[in-house]
Short mmCIF file of C-alpha atoms in Angstrom, two decimals:
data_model
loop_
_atom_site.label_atom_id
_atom_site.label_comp_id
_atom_site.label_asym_id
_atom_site.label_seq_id
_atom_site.Cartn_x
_atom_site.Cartn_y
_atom_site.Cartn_z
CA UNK A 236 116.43 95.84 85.07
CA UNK A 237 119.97 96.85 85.20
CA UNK A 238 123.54 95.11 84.95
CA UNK A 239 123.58 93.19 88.34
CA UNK A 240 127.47 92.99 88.49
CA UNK A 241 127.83 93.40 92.77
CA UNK A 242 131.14 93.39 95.28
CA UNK A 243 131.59 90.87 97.31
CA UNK A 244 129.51 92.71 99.96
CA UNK A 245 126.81 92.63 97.15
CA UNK A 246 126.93 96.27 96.48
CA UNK A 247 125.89 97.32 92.72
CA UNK A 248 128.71 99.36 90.90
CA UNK A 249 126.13 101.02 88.82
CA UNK A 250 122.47 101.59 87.16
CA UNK A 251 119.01 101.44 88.74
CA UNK A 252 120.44 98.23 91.10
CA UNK A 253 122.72 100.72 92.31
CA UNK A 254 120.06 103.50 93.01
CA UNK A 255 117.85 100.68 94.36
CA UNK A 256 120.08 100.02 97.10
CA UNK A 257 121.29 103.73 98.10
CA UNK A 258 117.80 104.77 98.49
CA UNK A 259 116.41 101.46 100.47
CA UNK A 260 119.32 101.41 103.00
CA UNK A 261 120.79 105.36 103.05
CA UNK A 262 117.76 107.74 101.54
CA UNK A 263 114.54 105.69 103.14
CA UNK A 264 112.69 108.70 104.34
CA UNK A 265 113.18 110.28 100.72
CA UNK A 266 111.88 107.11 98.82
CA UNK A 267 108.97 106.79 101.38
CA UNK A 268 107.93 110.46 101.58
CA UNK A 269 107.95 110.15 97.47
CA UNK A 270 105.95 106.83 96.99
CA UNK A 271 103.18 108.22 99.65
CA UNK A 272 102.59 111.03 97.76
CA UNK A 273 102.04 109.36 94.35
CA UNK A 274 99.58 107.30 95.83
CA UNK A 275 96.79 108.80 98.03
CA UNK A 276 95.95 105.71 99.84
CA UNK A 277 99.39 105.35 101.22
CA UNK A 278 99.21 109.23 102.52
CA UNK A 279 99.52 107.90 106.00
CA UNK A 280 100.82 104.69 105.80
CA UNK A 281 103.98 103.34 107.15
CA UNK A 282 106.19 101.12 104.99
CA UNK A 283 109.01 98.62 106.15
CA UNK A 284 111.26 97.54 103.56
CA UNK A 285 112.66 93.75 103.62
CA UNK A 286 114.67 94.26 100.12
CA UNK A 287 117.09 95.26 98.90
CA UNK A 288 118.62 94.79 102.15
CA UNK A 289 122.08 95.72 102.81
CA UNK A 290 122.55 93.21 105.95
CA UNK A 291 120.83 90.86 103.81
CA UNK A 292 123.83 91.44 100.48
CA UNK A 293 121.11 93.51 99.14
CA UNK A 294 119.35 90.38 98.07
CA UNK A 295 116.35 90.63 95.57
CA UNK A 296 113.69 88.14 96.12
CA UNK A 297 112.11 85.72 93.81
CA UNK A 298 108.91 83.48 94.08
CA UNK A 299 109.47 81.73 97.23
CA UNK A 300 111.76 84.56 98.71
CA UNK A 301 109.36 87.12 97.78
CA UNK A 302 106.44 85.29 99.85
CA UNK A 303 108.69 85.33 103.01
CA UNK A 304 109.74 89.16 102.29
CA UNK A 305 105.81 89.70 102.30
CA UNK A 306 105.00 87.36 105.63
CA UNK A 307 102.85 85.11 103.04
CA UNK A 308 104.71 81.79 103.09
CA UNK A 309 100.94 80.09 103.02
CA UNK A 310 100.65 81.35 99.07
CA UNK A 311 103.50 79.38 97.74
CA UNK A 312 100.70 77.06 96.64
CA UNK A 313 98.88 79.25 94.56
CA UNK A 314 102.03 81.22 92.94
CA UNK A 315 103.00 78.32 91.83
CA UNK A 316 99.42 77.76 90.46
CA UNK A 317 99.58 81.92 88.76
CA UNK A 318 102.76 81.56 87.54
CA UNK A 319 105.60 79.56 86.35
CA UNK A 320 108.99 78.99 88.71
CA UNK A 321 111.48 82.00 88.28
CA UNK A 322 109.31 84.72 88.33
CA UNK A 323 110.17 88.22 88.28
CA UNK A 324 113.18 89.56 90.48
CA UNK A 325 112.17 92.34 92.79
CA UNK A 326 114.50 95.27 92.67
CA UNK A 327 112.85 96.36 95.60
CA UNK A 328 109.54 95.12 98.16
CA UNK A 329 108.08 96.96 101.27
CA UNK A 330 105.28 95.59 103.96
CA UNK A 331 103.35 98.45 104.38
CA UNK A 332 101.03 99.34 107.70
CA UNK A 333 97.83 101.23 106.06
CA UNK A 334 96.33 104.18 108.96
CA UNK A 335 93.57 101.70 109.01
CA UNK A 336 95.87 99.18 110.50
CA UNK A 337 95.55 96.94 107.78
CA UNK A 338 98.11 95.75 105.72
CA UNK A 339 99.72 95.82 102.62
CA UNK A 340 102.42 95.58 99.67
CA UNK A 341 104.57 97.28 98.09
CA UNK A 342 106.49 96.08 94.95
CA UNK A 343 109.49 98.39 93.37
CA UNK A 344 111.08 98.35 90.16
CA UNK A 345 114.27 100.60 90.13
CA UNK A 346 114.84 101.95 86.21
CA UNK A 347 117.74 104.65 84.89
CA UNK A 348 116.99 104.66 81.72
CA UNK A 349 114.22 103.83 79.59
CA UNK A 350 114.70 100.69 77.52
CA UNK A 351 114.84 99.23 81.22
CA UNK A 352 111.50 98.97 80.74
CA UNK A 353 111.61 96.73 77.60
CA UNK A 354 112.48 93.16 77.41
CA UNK A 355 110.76 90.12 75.58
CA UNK A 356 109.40 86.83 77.04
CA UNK A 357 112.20 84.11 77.01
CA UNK A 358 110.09 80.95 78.43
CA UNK A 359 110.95 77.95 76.00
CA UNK A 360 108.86 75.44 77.96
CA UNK A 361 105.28 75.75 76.01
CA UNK A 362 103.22 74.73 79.29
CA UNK A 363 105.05 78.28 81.13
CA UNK A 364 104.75 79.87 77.79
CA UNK A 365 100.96 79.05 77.80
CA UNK A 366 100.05 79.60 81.23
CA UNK A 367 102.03 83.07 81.50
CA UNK A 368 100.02 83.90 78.02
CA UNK A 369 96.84 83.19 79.91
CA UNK A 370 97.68 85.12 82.93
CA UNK A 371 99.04 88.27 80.78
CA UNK A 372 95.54 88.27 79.37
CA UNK A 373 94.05 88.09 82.83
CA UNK A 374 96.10 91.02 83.74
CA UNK A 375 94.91 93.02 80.99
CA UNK A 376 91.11 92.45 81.13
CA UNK A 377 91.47 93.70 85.17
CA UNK A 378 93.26 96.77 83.64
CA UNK A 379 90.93 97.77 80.98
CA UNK A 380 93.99 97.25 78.82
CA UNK A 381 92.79 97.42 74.62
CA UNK A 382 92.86 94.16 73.38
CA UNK A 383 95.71 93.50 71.33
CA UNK A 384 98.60 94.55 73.36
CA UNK A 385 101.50 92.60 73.07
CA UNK A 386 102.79 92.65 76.44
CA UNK A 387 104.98 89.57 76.38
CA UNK A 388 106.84 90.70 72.92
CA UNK A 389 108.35 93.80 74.13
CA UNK A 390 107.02 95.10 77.21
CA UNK A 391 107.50 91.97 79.48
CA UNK A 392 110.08 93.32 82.00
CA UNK A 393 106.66 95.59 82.52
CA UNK A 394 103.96 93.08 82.14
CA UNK A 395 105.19 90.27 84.38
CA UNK A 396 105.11 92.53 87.26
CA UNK A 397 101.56 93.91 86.59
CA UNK A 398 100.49 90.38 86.54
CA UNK A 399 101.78 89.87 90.03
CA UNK A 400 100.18 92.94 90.94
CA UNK A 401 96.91 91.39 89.68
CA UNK A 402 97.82 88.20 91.98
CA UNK A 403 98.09 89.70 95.08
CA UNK A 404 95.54 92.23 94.79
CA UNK A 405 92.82 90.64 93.27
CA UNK A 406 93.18 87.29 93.11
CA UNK A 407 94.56 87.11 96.84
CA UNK A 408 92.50 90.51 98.13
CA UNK A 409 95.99 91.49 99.87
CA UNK A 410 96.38 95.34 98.65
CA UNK A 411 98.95 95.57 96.78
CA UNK A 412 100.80 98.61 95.25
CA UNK A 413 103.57 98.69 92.32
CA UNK A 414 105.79 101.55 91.51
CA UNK A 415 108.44 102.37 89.25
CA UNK A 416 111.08 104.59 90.59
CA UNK A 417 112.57 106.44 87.87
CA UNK A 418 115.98 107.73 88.63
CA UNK A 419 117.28 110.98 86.40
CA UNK A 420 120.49 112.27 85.70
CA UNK A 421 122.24 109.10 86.46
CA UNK A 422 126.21 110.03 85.22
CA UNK A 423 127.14 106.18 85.92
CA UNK A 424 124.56 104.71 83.71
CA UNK A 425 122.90 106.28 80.66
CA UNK A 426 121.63 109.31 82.55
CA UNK A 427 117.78 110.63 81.66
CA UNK A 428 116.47 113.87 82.48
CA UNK A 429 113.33 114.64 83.81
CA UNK A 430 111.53 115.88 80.55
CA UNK A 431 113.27 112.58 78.66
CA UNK A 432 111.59 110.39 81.19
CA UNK A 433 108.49 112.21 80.75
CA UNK A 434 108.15 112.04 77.20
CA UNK A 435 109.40 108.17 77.10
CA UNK A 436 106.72 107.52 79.24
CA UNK A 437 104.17 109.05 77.35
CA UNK A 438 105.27 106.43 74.32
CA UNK A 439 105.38 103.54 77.19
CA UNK A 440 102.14 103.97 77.92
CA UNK A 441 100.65 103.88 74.79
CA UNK A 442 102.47 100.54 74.36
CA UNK A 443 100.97 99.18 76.99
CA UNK A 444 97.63 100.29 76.26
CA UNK A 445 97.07 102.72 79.31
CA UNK A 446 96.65 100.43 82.28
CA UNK A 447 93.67 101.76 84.10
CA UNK A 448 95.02 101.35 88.24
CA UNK A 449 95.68 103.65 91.01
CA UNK A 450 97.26 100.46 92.31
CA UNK A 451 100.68 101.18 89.97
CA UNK A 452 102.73 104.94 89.09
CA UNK A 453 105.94 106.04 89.29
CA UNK A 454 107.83 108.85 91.39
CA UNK A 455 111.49 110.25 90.26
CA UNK A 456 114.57 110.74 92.25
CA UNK A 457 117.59 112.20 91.47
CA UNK A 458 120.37 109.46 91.22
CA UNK A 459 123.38 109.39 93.70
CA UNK A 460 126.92 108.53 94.07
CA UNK A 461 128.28 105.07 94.91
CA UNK A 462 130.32 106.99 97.56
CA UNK A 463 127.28 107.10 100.07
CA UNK A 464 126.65 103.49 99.92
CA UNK A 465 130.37 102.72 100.61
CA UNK A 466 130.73 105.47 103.01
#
């Protein structure tokens, strides 16, 4: 998660909000063509994105907004049952049309740097506190994660989105996929190489105690300039 300082049109002036928005509304065929090959399943697939929007102010959904991105108004029920109100904000969230015909999700988390990836758990009500505890652990077990992992003390800008992962996929059967599109060399906003990426990731992973999916990845991208969003 990245400053989310916008224009008045809603335009990010910087960071992975920024990239976010370029590639949804100005490099879609690059973002696509990238997400389909990290994940074989979605070889073929067609994806239609509903956010971030630029019509729309570049919006990013949350709980309720996130089921009517998705078509799944009918769940609001049971999110509310999963997990507590003000959820995770999507950076970015796709429909996708599987060669089956069936379809499916796609959630996106935009990061420029790596300590976007680290954040701690600030619920102070101990009923939300408790139930996203339980769900965490939930999460984990379905991953194969070691027991142990302390996802909601410094890795929860990571975990809360695996968890809704978890949600739709199994708990709801919709197939779900979650990817993290890691943007180098941004010059605006604490730019990362490749190989820095690479390496942080390696250290991220062992935090998180090597999530066992083909259901979540990441792809890279190089970052852009503001000027083709404006343009």
């Amino acid at each position: 998660m990245t400053s989310r300082r916008t224009d008045e049109l809603g335009r990010a002036f910087k960071g992975s909000q920024l990239q976010m928005q370029i590639y949804v509304n100005r490099r879609r065929r690059d973002l696509n063509a990238k997400i389909a090959a990290a994940f074989p399943e979605l070889a073929d697939a067609s994806f239609t994105w509903h956010a971030p929007l630029e019509r729309e102010k570049f919006t990013e959904p949350q709980d309720g907004e996130l089921l009517k991105a998705i078509d799944e108004p009918g769940l609001r029920e049971s999110l509310k049952e999963f997990w507590p109100s003000r959820g995770p904000v999507w950076d970015g969230v796709a429909t996708i049309r599987l060669a089956s015909g069936k379809k499916g999700v796609l959630l996106a988390e935009g990061k420029s740097y790596p300590d976007e990836f680290f954040s701690k758990c600030q619920a102070k009500d101990p009923n939300s506190r408790t139930l996203i505890d339980k769900r965490l652990a939930e999460t984990q077990r379905w991953l194969g994660v070691r027991a142990g992992s302390r996802w909601a003390e410094r890795l929860y800008q990571s975990a809360n989105r695996y968890a809704h992962l978890y949600w739709l996929r199994k708990v709801e059967d919709i197939p779900t996929w979650l990817v993290h599109v890691l943007f180098t060399d941004d010059e605006r906003h604490h730019a990362t190489t490749r190989d820095q990426w690479e390496q942080a990731l390696r250290s991220i992973e062992v935090e998180l105690g090597h999530p066992a999916t083909g259901f979540a990845g990441h792809v890279f991208l190089p970052a852009c300039s503001r000027d083709e969003l404006i343009s």
